[in-house]
Structures are given as structure tokens and as C-alpha cells.
GROMACS .gro file of C-alpha atoms in nm:
model
  325
    1MET     CA    1   0.000   0.000   0.000
    2THR     CA    2   0.133   0.343  -0.096
    3ARG     CA    3   0.151   0.584   0.194
    4PRO     CA    4   0.127   0.955   0.100
    5PRO     CA    5   0.402   1.146   0.282
    6VAL     CA    6   0.352   1.427   0.525
    7PRO     CA    7   0.468   1.723   0.312
    8PHE     CA    8   0.785   1.914   0.380
    9ASP     CA    9   0.735   2.273   0.488
   10PRO     CA   10   0.727   2.474   0.162
   11GLU     CA   11   0.974   2.721   0.312
   12ILE     CA   12   1.250   2.460   0.331
   13GLU     CA   13   1.153   2.219   0.055
   14PRO     CA   14   1.366   2.406  -0.206
   15ALA     CA   15   1.673   2.339   0.008
   16LEU     CA   16   1.636   1.965  -0.053
   17ALA     CA   17   1.744   2.000  -0.416
   18GLU     CA   18   2.079   2.135  -0.297
   19ILE     CA   19   2.115   1.902   0.000
   20VAL     CA   20   2.023   1.590  -0.197
   21PRO     CA   21   2.102   1.641  -0.568
   22ALA     CA   22   1.927   1.419  -0.820
   23ASP     CA   23   2.251   1.237  -0.899
   24ALA     CA   24   2.341   1.165  -0.534
   25PRO     CA   25   2.474   0.807  -0.511
   26PRO     CA   26   2.271   0.556  -0.305
   27PHE     CA   27   2.417   0.381  -0.003
   28THR     CA   28   2.562   0.052  -0.127
   29PRO     CA   29   2.875  -0.146  -0.033
   30GLU     CA   30   3.041   0.000  -0.342
   31THR     CA   31   2.956   0.365  -0.271
   32ILE     CA   32   3.018   0.374   0.105
   33PRO     CA   33   3.398   0.434   0.083
   34GLY     CA   34   3.348   0.731  -0.149
   35LEU     CA   35   3.069   0.873   0.065
   36ARG     CA   36   3.291   0.849   0.370
   37ARG     CA   37   3.572   1.035   0.194
   38ALA     CA   38   3.338   1.307   0.074
   39MET     CA   39   3.199   1.355   0.423
   40ALA     CA   40   3.546   1.368   0.574
   41GLU     CA   41   3.638   1.644   0.329
   42THR     CA   42   3.321   1.840   0.407
   43PHE     CA   43   3.386   1.888   0.778
   44PRO     CA   44   3.714   2.046   0.893
   45PRO     CA   45   3.913   1.929   1.196
   46ALA     CA   46   3.774   2.044   1.528
   47ALA     CA   47   4.049   2.298   1.597
   48GLU     CA   48   3.985   2.464   1.262
   49ALA     CA   49   3.609   2.469   1.319
   50VAL     CA   50   3.649   2.619   1.667
   51GLY     CA   51   3.885   2.888   1.543
   52ASP     CA   52   3.936   3.170   1.791
   53ALA     CA   53   3.636   3.085   2.009
   54PRO     CA   54   3.724   3.065   2.381
   55VAL     CA   55   3.725   2.686   2.375
   56THR     CA   56   4.012   2.441   2.417
   57VAL     CA   57   4.027   2.150   2.173
   58VAL     CA   58   4.201   1.826   2.277
   59GLU     CA   59   4.228   1.526   2.047
   60GLN     CA   60   4.293   1.211   2.248
   61THR     CA   61   4.318   0.835   2.206
   62ILE     CA   62   4.162   0.622   2.478
   63PRO     CA   63   4.121   0.247   2.533
   64GLY     CA   64   3.839   0.082   2.342
   65PRO     CA   65   3.635  -0.219   2.455
   66GLU     CA   66   3.833  -0.518   2.576
   67GLY     CA   67   4.013  -0.678   2.282
   68ALA     CA   68   3.912  -0.397   2.043
   69PRO     CA   69   4.109  -0.104   1.896
   70ASP     CA   70   4.160   0.222   2.080
   71LEU     CA   71   3.908   0.503   2.035
   72GLU     CA   72   3.963   0.858   1.916
   73ILE     CA   73   3.779   1.134   2.099
   74THR     CA   74   3.766   1.513   2.076
   75ILE     CA   75   3.721   1.714   2.396
   76LEU     CA   76   3.586   2.070   2.380
   77SER     CA   77   3.622   2.270   2.704
   78PRO     CA   78   3.547   2.635   2.778
   79HIS     CA   79   3.851   2.842   2.867
   80GLU     CA   80   3.695   2.962   3.190
   81SER     CA   81   3.517   2.737   3.436
   82ASP     CA   82   3.408   2.753   3.798
   83GLY     CA   83   3.440   2.403   3.942
   84ALA     CA   84   3.349   2.076   3.776
   85LEU     CA   85   3.133   2.127   3.468
   86PRO     CA   86   2.854   1.917   3.319
   87VAL     CA   87   2.954   1.700   3.025
   88LEU     CA   88   2.780   1.623   2.697
   89TYR     CA   89   2.891   1.286   2.563
   90ASN     CA   90   2.819   1.299   2.191
   91ILE     CA   91   2.780   1.023   1.930
   92HIS     CA   92   2.775   1.126   1.564
   93GLY     CA   93   2.525   1.011   1.303
   94GLY     CA   94   2.562   0.861   0.957
   95GLY     CA   95   2.325   0.566   0.939
   96MET     CA   96   2.581   0.335   1.107
   97MET     CA   97   2.771   0.330   0.774
   98VAL     CA   98   2.930   0.673   0.734
   99GLY     CA   99   2.997   0.985   0.939
  100HIS     CA  100   3.274   1.126   1.153
  101ARG     CA  101   3.279   1.305   1.486
  102ASN     CA  102   3.390   1.629   1.315
  103MET     CA  103   3.044   1.663   1.160
  104ASP     CA  104   2.902   1.751   1.504
  105VAL     CA  105   3.164   2.002   1.614
  106GLY     CA  106   2.949   2.303   1.518
  107ARG     CA  107   2.654   2.177   1.722
  108LEU     CA  108   2.878   2.098   2.020
  109LEU     CA  109   3.070   2.424   2.005
  110ALA     CA  110   2.745   2.617   2.030
  111LEU     CA  111   2.642   2.413   2.335
  112VAL     CA  112   2.980   2.453   2.507
  113LEU     CA  113   2.960   2.831   2.465
  114GLU     CA  114   2.590   2.861   2.551
  115LEU     CA  115   2.574   2.625   2.849
  116ASN     CA  116   2.933   2.630   2.982
  117VAL     CA  117   2.976   2.255   2.954
  118VAL     CA  118   3.247   2.015   2.836
  119ALA     CA  119   3.175   1.809   2.524
  120VAL     CA  120   3.333   1.469   2.465
  121ASN     CA  121   3.287   1.363   2.103
  122VAL     CA  122   3.357   0.994   2.033
  123GLU     CA  123   3.456   0.812   1.714
  124TYR     CA  124   3.325   0.457   1.675
  125ARG     CA  125   3.373   0.174   1.430
  126LEU     CA  126   3.136   0.171   1.134
  127ALA     CA  127   2.935  -0.103   0.966
  128PRO     CA  128   2.939  -0.308   0.753
  129GLU     CA  129   3.306  -0.377   0.831
  130HIS     CA  130   3.224  -0.360   1.200
  131PRO     CA  131   2.865  -0.479   1.256
  132HIS     CA  132   2.679  -0.486   1.587
  133PRO     CA  133   2.792  -0.487   1.865
  134ALA     CA  134   3.111  -0.300   1.768
  135PRO     CA  135   2.958   0.052   1.736
  136VAL     CA  136   2.761   0.047   2.060
  137GLU     CA  137   3.041  -0.120   2.258
  138ASP     CA  138   3.281   0.152   2.139
  139CYS     CA  139   3.037   0.422   2.248
  140TYR     CA  140   2.978   0.259   2.586
  141ALA     CA  141   3.353   0.221   2.647
  142GLY     CA  142   3.402   0.590   2.572
  143LEU     CA  143   3.130   0.683   2.820
  144VAL     CA  144   3.283   0.469   3.096
  145TRP     CA  145   3.623   0.627   3.030
  146THR     CA  146   3.474   0.976   3.046
  147VAL     CA  147   3.315   0.915   3.384
  148GLU     CA  148   3.623   0.741   3.524
  149HIS     CA  149   3.840   1.037   3.418
  150ALA     CA  150   3.602   1.306   3.539
  151ASP     CA  151   3.863   1.474   3.759
  152GLU     CA  152   4.113   1.485   3.474
  153LEU     CA  153   3.851   1.636   3.243
  154GLY     CA  154   3.722   1.881   3.502
  155VAL     CA  155   3.367   1.747   3.481
  156ASP     CA  156   3.099   1.641   3.726
  157PRO     CA  157   3.026   1.267   3.678
  158SER     CA  158   2.674   1.316   3.816
  159ARG     CA  159   2.590   1.558   3.533
  160VAL     CA  160   2.650   1.356   3.216
  161VAL     CA  161   2.408   1.374   2.924
  162VAL     CA  162   2.449   1.121   2.645
  163MET     CA  163   2.345   1.267   2.311
  164GLY     CA  164   2.344   1.210   1.939
  165GLY     CA  165   2.155   1.256   1.615
  166SER     CA  166   2.016   0.992   1.380
  167ALA     CA  167   2.236   0.682   1.416
  168GLY     CA  168   2.409   0.867   1.699
  169GLY     CA  169   2.072   0.915   1.866
  170GLY     CA  170   2.003   0.545   1.837
  171LEU     CA  171   2.343   0.465   1.982
  172ALA     CA  172   2.284   0.715   2.265
  173ALA     CA  173   1.959   0.536   2.349
  174ALA     CA  174   2.137   0.200   2.334
  175VAL     CA  175   2.421   0.324   2.558
  176SER     CA  176   2.159   0.438   2.809
  177LEU     CA  177   2.009   0.088   2.807
  178LEU     CA  178   2.353  -0.068   2.850
  179ALA     CA  179   2.442   0.163   3.138
  180ARG     CA  180   2.118   0.068   3.314
  181ASP     CA  181   2.156  -0.307   3.257
  182ARG     CA  182   2.528  -0.323   3.340
  183LYS     CA  183   2.485  -0.093   3.638
  184GLY     CA  184   2.734   0.138   3.474
  185PRO     CA  185   2.761   0.518   3.478
  186ALA     CA  186   2.460   0.705   3.616
  187ILE     CA  187   2.346   0.914   3.320
  188ALA     CA  188   2.161   1.238   3.396
  189GLY     CA  189   1.978   1.249   3.062
  190GLN     CA  190   1.966   1.123   2.705
  191LEU     CA  191   1.928   1.379   2.424
  192LEU     CA  192   1.797   1.185   2.124
  193LEU     CA  193   1.775   1.388   1.804
  194CYS     CA  194   1.572   1.208   1.532
  195PRO     CA  195   1.713   0.879   1.664
  196MET     CA  196   1.744   0.568   1.444
  197ILE     CA  197   1.606   0.299   1.674
  198ASP     CA  198   1.395   0.042   1.485
  199ASP     CA  199   1.534  -0.199   1.226
  200ARG     CA  200   1.193  -0.337   1.130
  201ASN     CA  201   1.085  -0.046   0.907
  202THR     CA  202   0.717  -0.132   0.946
  203THR     CA  203   0.576   0.198   1.074
  204ILE     CA  204   0.371   0.421   0.848
  205ALA     CA  205   0.640   0.691   0.859
  206SER     CA  206   0.906   0.442   0.750
  207GLN     CA  207   0.699   0.372   0.439
  208GLN     CA  208   0.617   0.732   0.347
  209TYR     CA  209   0.959   0.846   0.223
  210PRO     CA  210   1.090   0.614  -0.052
  211GLY     CA  211   1.338   0.828  -0.242
  212LEU     CA  212   1.226   1.141  -0.058
  213GLY     CA  213   1.412   1.370   0.179
  214THR     CA  214   1.755   1.370   0.336
  215TRP     CA  215   1.714   1.017   0.475
  216THR     CA  216   1.507   0.784   0.262
  217ARG     CA  217   1.352   0.446   0.326
  218GLU     CA  218   1.617   0.293   0.100
  219SER     CA  219   1.902   0.454   0.295
  220ASN     CA  220   1.752   0.334   0.621
  221LEU     CA  221   1.722  -0.023   0.495
  222ALA     CA  222   2.086  -0.009   0.382
  223GLY     CA  223   2.200   0.119   0.723
  224TRP     CA  224   2.027  -0.154   0.918
  225GLN     CA  225   2.141  -0.421   0.673
  226SER     CA  226   2.498  -0.300   0.719
  227LEU     CA  227   2.472  -0.314   1.098
  228LEU     CA  228   2.277  -0.639   1.137
  229GLY     CA  229   2.324  -0.844   0.820
  230ASP     CA  230   2.083  -1.136   0.789
  231ALA     CA  231   1.942  -1.070   1.138
  232VAL     CA  232   1.773  -0.746   1.031
  233GLY     CA  233   1.400  -0.757   1.092
  234THR     CA  234   1.411  -1.093   1.273
  235ASP     CA  235   1.350  -1.181   1.635
  236ASP     CA  236   1.725  -1.210   1.690
  237VAL     CA  237   1.793  -0.834   1.702
  238SER     CA  238   1.930  -0.700   2.031
  239PRO     CA  239   1.781  -0.391   2.194
  240TYR     CA  240   2.138  -0.262   2.218
  241ALA     CA  241   2.138  -0.255   1.837
  242ALA     CA  242   1.780  -0.132   1.790
  243PRO     CA  243   1.650   0.024   2.113
  244ALA     CA  244   1.287   0.004   1.995
  245ARG     CA  245   1.326  -0.372   2.048
  246ALA     CA  246   1.370  -0.326   2.424
  247THR     CA  247   1.083  -0.484   2.616
  248ASP     CA  248   1.154  -0.282   2.931
  249LEU     CA  249   1.207   0.093   2.914
  250SER     CA  250   1.182   0.151   3.288
  251GLY     CA  251   1.464   0.293   3.495
  252LEU     CA  252   1.614   0.499   3.213
  253PRO     CA  253   1.748   0.853   3.245
  254PRO     CA  254   1.513   1.135   3.140
  255ALA     CA  255   1.488   1.151   2.762
  256PHE     CA  256   1.452   1.439   2.520
  257ILE     CA  257   1.326   1.306   2.187
  258GLU     CA  258   1.305   1.527   1.880
  259VAL     CA  259   1.197   1.435   1.528
  260GLY     CA  260   1.048   1.593   1.216
  261SER     CA  261   0.692   1.518   1.111
  262ALA     CA  262   0.816   1.461   0.753
  263GLU     CA  263   1.075   1.188   0.801
  264PRO     CA  264   1.092   0.808   0.835
  265PHE     CA  265   1.175   0.808   1.210
  266ARG     CA  266   0.866   1.003   1.321
  267ASP     CA  267   0.656   0.710   1.437
  268GLU     CA  268   0.926   0.495   1.598
  269ASP     CA  269   1.054   0.796   1.794
  270THR     CA  270   0.707   0.898   1.907
  271GLU     CA  271   0.633   0.541   2.014
  272TYR     CA  272   0.958   0.531   2.214
  273ALA     CA  273   0.846   0.833   2.416
  274LEU     CA  274   0.501   0.677   2.471
  275ARG     CA  275   0.659   0.358   2.598
  276ILE     CA  276   0.888   0.545   2.839
  277TRP     CA  277   0.585   0.728   2.979
  278ALA     CA  278   0.403   0.396   3.013
  279THR     CA  279   0.667   0.287   3.268
  280GLY     CA  280   0.634   0.608   3.467
  281GLY     CA  281   0.957   0.738   3.315
  282GLN     CA  282   1.041   1.090   3.202
  283ALA     CA  283   1.044   1.191   2.836
  284GLU     CA  284   1.001   1.518   2.654
  285LEU     CA  285   0.885   1.473   2.293
  286HIS     CA  286   0.892   1.731   2.013
  287VAL     CA  287   0.765   1.659   1.661
  288TRP     CA  288   0.847   1.957   1.442
  289ALA     CA  289   0.592   2.026   1.168
  290GLY     CA  290   0.712   1.986   0.810
  291ALA     CA  291   1.069   1.916   0.918
  292PHE     CA  292   1.286   1.667   0.730
  293HIS     CA  293   1.559   1.452   0.884
  294GLY     CA  294   1.847   1.658   1.024
  295PHE     CA  295   1.664   1.986   0.960
  296ASP     CA  296   1.851   2.181   1.227
  297MET     CA  297   2.188   2.114   1.064
  298TYR     CA  298   2.075   2.158   0.704
  299VAL     CA  299   1.854   2.469   0.746
  300PRO     CA  300   1.972   2.631   1.071
  301ASP     CA  301   1.812   2.969   0.992
  302TRP     CA  302   1.462   2.823   0.950
  303PRO     CA  303   1.242   2.955   1.232
  304ILE     CA  304   1.153   2.602   1.342
  305SER     CA  305   1.523   2.510   1.358
  306LYS     CA  306   1.582   2.806   1.585
  307ALA     CA  307   1.285   2.709   1.801
  308ALA     CA  308   1.414   2.351   1.822
  309LEU     CA  309   1.758   2.467   1.937
  310GLU     CA  310   1.607   2.691   2.205
  311THR     CA  311   1.385   2.404   2.323
  312ARG     CA  312   1.680   2.163   2.349
  313ASN     CA  313   1.884   2.414   2.543
  314SER     CA  314   1.595   2.469   2.782
  315TRP     CA  315   1.576   2.095   2.852
  316LEU     CA  316   1.952   2.068   2.898
  317ARG     CA  317   1.955   2.355   3.147
  318ARG     CA  318   1.678   2.190   3.346
  319ILE     CA  319   1.839   1.844   3.343
  320LEU     CA  320   2.190   1.963   3.421
  321GLY     CA  321   2.062   2.198   3.689
  322LYS     CA  322   1.877   1.918   3.867
  323ALA     CA  323   2.156   1.660   3.839
  324GLY     CA  324   2.405   1.640   4.121
  325LYS     CA  325   2.175   1.814   4.371
   0.00000   0.00000   0.00000
């Protein structure tokens, strides 16, 4: 059955032609290396992106999961601080197949300056070369390291928010589940921006955008296939790969969930918030009208993008203000 899509806001729809040109290559095993190179060339190193802003940039290598390679992280810290600061532990997006931590430096720099926090930006192994559980185990190991080295970083381990967009949002949700189940770091909040959390692709929203928008149904299928292989869509998928598979969403840190009304993740993200509420948990859900996937990064001057950023910052101030008290 064909599902008519929720339309993109006419004000930003023209931007899609520039963001996603008609000749953009699809995500396939053959195109992924080239897409990764192109993305790496698009985003400058963190120090270059930060420029003369009053923020210190540290590139560091830390231990990965047991038996796995070391991890690269970028640490952004304000020049001036009064005591231990909150920390935002960030996981980049890219559909599990592409992406690099440098793509999120602009978003993190703004948060460091606005909220006076430290940002730890982790690099993780990508599928299909490194399928589940490699990405989530890398991200969890980086979180544990961050909390264990709180004094060295000048951060308050009771005020840690795990965050990410798209695949990074899905991994942030999965890391929150792992931290709960392993009795690991006590996370103050999870900031999930249009998170990629359900491999089944059976929701109405997941069927409304074949070949449409910045993240299509076809791209999503390719991402999950890369991460899970033959297990995709079966009963063998772990909730630490696809958090929507979790049967118990109780005992999780407060969640902020944001998604566009005109993108494939709308329904799975909305359902995730509903299921957190059903356990008596805390979630704040925002579905932005006419917004496509990643709207805040692609069209930052759009009034709804500005409203979304202000809303996120409000939640972060509330969460980080409550934590540690």
C-alpha cells in the first residue's frame, strides 16, 4: 500500500534539491567508501572549526572495549570554568555506515559556549566492516572512560548527558540501556535527536519516504542491513542494536526526543516516548511540523530550527541543573 508522505514545509523544501542532488549516489557497499571520503572532506578538523572561540580542543586516544582497537575522541572545554562542569557525551550520526565526529563540532561548540559545559565527542567503528555490537560497545567504552576520568577532564560525573543525532541518537539510546543493565555510569539524561532505533521499518512513517528527503527508506534499509546483516527484521535483534526492540524501558534517564513530522523516524521515535511514559519514566517529545531529517543542521536559519535549538537548550539547562543536587 502506498503511503502519502507528510509534506515538507514549503519554506525549506527548495533546500532539498541542494542538499540531496538528483545524482546523489545511493548507499551501497560500493559507494560507502566514497561517501565516507566526501563527508570527511566536508567537515574540517575540530580545531579549525572552533577557530578563535574561547574553547580548548584536545584530540585524544583512549582504550576501546576489551580486545578492540583504541578510540579517538575530541574534547571541547570552555577556557573559563568555575568548578566541575557538566559534560555532553556525543555520538555522531551517519546511518551506522558513514559519518565522523567532526560533523558535530558546530553543534557541540554552540552548546559549550551557551551552556558552559564540556563536550566529549567519540569516534566509533562503522558497519558493515564492524557490525553490531562494535559501534555500541565503542560508544559505551568511551562513556565509561569519560566518567572514570572526570577529575582529569574537570567534569561532574553526576551531570553527564548522552546525546546524538540519527544513528548517533540510536546509539545514545542504546548506551543508556547498557548503562542501566550493566549498572554502569549514572546518566543524567539522554538527548535523542531524530534517533534511528527500529530496524523493522514497518511503521507508516518508515513507508512514506521512498526516495524522498535527506534520509530515505532505501538509505535506512541499507544502514540496518549493514549493521545487522541477515538478522535485520528478525526476532534475533538485540535492543542494544535497535532500542525500539527493548521490552523494558523503565529505569532509564530522562529523555529528550526530537523528530520531524516529515521523516521516516517520526513514528518509531514517538512510540519510544510513549513507551517510556508507560513505565512512569520521564520523556520530553517534540515533533516539528514539516521538518525533514536533520533539519537543524541543514537549514539552521529556518524559524523552526531556531525554536528547536532553544527548546533543546531549555531541557539541557533543566536536566543539568537538577543533576548532582
